[in-house]
Short mmCIF file of C-alpha atoms in Angstrom, two decimals:
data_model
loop_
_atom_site.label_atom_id
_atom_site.label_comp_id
_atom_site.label_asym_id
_atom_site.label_seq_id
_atom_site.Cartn_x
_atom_site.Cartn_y
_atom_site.Cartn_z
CA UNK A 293 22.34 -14.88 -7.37
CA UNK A 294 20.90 -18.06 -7.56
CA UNK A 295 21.62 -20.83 -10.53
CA UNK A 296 22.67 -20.00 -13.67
CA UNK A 297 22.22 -16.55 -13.00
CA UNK A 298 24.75 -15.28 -15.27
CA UNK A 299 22.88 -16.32 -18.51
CA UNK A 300 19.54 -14.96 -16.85
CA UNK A 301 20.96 -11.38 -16.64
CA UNK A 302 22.76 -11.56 -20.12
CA UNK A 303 19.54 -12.10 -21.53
CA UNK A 304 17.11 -9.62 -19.37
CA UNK A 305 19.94 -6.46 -19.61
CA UNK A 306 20.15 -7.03 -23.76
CA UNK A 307 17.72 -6.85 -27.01
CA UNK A 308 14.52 -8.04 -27.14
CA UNK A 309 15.13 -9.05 -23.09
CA UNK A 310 16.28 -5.63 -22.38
CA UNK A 311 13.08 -4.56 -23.60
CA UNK A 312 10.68 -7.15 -22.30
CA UNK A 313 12.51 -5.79 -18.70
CA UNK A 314 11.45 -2.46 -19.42
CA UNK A 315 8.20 -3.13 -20.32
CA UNK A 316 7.01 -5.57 -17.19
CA UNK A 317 9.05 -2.62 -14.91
CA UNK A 318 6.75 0.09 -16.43
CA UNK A 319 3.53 -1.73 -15.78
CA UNK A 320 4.31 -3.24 -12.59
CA UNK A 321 6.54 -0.54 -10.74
CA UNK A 322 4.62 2.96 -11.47
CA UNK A 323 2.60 5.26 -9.67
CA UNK A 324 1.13 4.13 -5.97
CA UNK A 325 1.46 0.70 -4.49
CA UNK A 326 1.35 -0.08 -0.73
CA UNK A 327 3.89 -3.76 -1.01
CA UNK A 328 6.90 -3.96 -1.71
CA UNK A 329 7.58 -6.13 -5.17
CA UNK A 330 10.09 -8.56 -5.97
CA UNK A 331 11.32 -10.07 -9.67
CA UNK A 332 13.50 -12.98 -10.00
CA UNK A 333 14.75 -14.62 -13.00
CA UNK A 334 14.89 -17.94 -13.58
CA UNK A 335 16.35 -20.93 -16.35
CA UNK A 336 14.80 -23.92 -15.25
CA UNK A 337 16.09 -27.62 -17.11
CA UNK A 338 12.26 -28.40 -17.08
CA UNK A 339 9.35 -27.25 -17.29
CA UNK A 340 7.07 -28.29 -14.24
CA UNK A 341 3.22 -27.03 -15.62
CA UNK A 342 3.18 -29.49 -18.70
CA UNK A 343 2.83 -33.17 -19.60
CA UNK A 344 5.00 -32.85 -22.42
CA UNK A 345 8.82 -32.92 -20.82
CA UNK A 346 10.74 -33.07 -24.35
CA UNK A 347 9.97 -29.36 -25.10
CA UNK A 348 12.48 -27.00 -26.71
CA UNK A 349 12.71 -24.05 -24.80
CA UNK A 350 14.21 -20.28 -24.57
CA UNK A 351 14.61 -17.54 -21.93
CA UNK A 352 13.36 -17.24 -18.37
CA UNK A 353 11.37 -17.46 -16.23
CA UNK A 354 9.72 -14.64 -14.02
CA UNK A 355 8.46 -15.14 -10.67
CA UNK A 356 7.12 -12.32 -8.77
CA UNK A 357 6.10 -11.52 -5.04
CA UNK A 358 4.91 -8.69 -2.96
CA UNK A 359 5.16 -8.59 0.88
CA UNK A 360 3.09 -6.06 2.92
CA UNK A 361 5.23 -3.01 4.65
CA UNK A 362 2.47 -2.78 7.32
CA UNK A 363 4.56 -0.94 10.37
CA UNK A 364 4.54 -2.34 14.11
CA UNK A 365 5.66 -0.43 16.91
CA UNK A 366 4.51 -1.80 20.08
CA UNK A 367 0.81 -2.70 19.78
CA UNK A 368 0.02 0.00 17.27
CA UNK A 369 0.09 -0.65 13.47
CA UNK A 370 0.76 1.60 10.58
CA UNK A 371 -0.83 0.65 6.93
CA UNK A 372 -1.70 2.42 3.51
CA UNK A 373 -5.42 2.98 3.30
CA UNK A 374 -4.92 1.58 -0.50
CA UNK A 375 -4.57 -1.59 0.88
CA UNK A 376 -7.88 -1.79 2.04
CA UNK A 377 -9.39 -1.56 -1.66
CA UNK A 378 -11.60 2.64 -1.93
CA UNK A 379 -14.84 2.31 -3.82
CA UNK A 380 -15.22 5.41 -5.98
CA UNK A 381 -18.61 7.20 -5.21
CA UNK A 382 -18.51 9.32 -8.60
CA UNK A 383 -15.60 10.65 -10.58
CA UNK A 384 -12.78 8.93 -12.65
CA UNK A 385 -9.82 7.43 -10.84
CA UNK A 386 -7.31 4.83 -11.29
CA UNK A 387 -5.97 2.62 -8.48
CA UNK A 388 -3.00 1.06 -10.00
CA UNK A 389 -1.50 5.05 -10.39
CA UNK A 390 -3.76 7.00 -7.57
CA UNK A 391 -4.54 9.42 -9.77
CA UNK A 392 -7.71 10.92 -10.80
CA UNK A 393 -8.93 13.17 -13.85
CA UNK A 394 -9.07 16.47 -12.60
CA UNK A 395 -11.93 17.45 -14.90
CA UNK A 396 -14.50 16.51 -12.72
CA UNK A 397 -14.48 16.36 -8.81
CA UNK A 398 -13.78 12.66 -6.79
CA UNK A 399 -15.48 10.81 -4.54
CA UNK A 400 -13.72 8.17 -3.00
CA UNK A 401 -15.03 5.67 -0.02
CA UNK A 402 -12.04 4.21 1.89
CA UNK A 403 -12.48 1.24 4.72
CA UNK A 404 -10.10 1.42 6.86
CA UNK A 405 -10.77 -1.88 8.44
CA UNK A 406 -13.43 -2.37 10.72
CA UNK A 407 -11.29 -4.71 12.92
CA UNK A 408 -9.20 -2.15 13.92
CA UNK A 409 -9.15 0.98 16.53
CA UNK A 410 -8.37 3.77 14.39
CA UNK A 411 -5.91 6.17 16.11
CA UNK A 412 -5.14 8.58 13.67
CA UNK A 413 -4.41 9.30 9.70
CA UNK A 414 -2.57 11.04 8.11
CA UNK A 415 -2.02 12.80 4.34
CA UNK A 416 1.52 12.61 2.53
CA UNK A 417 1.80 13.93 -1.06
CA UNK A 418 4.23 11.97 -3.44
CA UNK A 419 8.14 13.95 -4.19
CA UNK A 420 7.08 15.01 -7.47
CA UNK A 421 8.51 18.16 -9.84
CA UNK A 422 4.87 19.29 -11.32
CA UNK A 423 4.74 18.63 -15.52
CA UNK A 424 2.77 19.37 -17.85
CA UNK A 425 0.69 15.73 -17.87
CA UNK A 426 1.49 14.22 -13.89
CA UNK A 427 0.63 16.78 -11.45
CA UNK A 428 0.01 16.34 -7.45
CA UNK A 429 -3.62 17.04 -6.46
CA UNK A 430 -4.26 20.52 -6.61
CA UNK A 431 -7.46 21.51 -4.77
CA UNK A 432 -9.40 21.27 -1.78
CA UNK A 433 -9.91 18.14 0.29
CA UNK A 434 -13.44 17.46 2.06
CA UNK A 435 -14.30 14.85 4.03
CA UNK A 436 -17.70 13.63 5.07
CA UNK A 437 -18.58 14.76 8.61
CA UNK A 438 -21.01 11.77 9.87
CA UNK A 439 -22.23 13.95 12.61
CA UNK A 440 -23.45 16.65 10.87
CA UNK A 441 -24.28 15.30 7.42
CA UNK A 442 -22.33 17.48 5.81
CA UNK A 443 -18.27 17.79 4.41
CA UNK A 444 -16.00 19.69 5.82
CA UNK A 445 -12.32 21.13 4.24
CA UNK A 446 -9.56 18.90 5.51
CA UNK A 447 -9.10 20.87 8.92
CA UNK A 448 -5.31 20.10 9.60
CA UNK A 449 -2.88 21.82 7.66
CA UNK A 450 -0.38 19.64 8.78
CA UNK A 451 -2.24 16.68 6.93
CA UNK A 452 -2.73 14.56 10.25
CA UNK A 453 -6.17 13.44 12.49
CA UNK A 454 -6.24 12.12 15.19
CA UNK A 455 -8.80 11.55 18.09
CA UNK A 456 -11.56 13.79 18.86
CA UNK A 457 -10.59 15.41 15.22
CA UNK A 458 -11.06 12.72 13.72
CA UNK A 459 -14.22 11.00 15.25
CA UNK A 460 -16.30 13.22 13.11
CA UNK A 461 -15.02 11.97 9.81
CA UNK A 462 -15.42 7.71 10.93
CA UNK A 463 -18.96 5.85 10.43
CA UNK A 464 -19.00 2.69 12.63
CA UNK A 465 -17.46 0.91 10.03
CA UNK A 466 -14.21 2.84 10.11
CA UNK A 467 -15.29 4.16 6.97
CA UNK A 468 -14.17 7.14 5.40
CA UNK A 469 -15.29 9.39 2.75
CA UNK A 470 -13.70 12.23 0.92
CA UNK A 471 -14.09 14.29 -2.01
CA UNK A 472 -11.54 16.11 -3.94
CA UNK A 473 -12.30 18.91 -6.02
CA UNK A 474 -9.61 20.44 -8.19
CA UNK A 475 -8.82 23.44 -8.84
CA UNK A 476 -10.14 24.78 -12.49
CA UNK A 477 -6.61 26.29 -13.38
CA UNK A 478 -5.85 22.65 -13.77
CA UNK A 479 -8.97 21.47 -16.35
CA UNK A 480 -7.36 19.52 -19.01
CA UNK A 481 -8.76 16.19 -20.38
CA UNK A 482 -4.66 14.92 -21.00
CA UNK A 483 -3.71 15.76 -17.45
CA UNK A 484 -3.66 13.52 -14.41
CA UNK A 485 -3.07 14.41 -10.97
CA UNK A 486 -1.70 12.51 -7.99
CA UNK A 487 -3.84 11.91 -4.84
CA UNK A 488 -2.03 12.21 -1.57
CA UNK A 489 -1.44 8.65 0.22
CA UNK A 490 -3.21 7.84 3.32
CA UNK A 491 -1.69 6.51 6.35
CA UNK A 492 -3.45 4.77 9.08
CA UNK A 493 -2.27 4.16 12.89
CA UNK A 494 -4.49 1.60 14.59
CA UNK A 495 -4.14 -0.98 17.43
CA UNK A 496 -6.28 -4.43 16.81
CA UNK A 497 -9.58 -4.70 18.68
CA UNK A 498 -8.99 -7.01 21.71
#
């Protein structure tokens, strides 16, 4: 708690504040997002981005801040391939929620950061009871083999590459492209489906 933080939360947990709560939570804190995010709530005596001092003023302020959860152990570093800002190649998809429209297959190009000696990824799906409207991915997984030209099915069932299984599947850039194709079963224009998160373990070029 930090000033006069008792009229602050009277004011965010009731009415119109209540509701103003709800709605910057629901825009801010859904789907996918590789930071962790931080609200505060502040009643400041004035306000500091004006000329005009003598202002009659209401409410709060909201100051927000994310701080990376990039994972050290040693020398090696763990990161969200989101972080790193995929280029879609074809297909609809929405970075905010990682979720595509499993209408039509996706494309997605993801650098993983060319500064970095790629170890190994790996594929986690999001805890989530299938619905009617927010599904996980349900499909097959290919990713571009830059040796051969061609894609290959994700060849770990256990979701993980690393090393000689994973050369393959990096350009030079550390790039890496895969396409998910859903599974028809699932066609509906109203339904979106989760992609799994990607996890990268790399150690910084010397």
């Amino acid at each position: 708690p930090v000033g006069d933080y008792e009229y602050s939360s009277n004011l965010i947990s009731s009415g119109n504040g209540k509701n103003f709560l709800r709605y910057i939570l629901s825009e801010r804190l859904h789907g996918y997002f590789s930071d962790a995010r931080f609200f505060g709530f502040i009643r400041e005596e004035q306000l500091g981005f004006t000329a005009e001092k003598n202002i009659e003023k209401y409410g709060v302020h909201i100051l927000t801040q994310s701080v990376a959860l990039d994972r050290k152990e040693g020398d090696s570093i763990e990161y969200c391939a989101l972080s790193r800002d995929p280029v879609v190649s074809s297909g609809e998809y929405d970075l905010q929620t990682n979720t595509m429209n499993p209408m039509i297959p996706l494309e997605i190009h993801y650098p993983l950061g060319e500064e970095q000696n790629i170890e190994g990824i790996r594929f986690e799906k999001i805890e989530l009871e299938d619905g009617k409207l927010l599904q996980n991915f349900q499909g097959n997984m290919a990713l571009y083999n830059y040796q051969t030209g061609g894609y290959d099915l994700l060849p770990s069932k256990d979701g993980t590459l690393e090393g000689e299984k994973l050369t393959p599947y990096l350009s030079e850039k550390k790039e890496l492209n895969i396409r998910f194709v859903p599974k028809e079963s699932n066609v509906s224009p109203q339904i979106r489906q989760y992609l799994p998160q990607i996890y990268v373990v790399a150690k910084e070029e010397a």
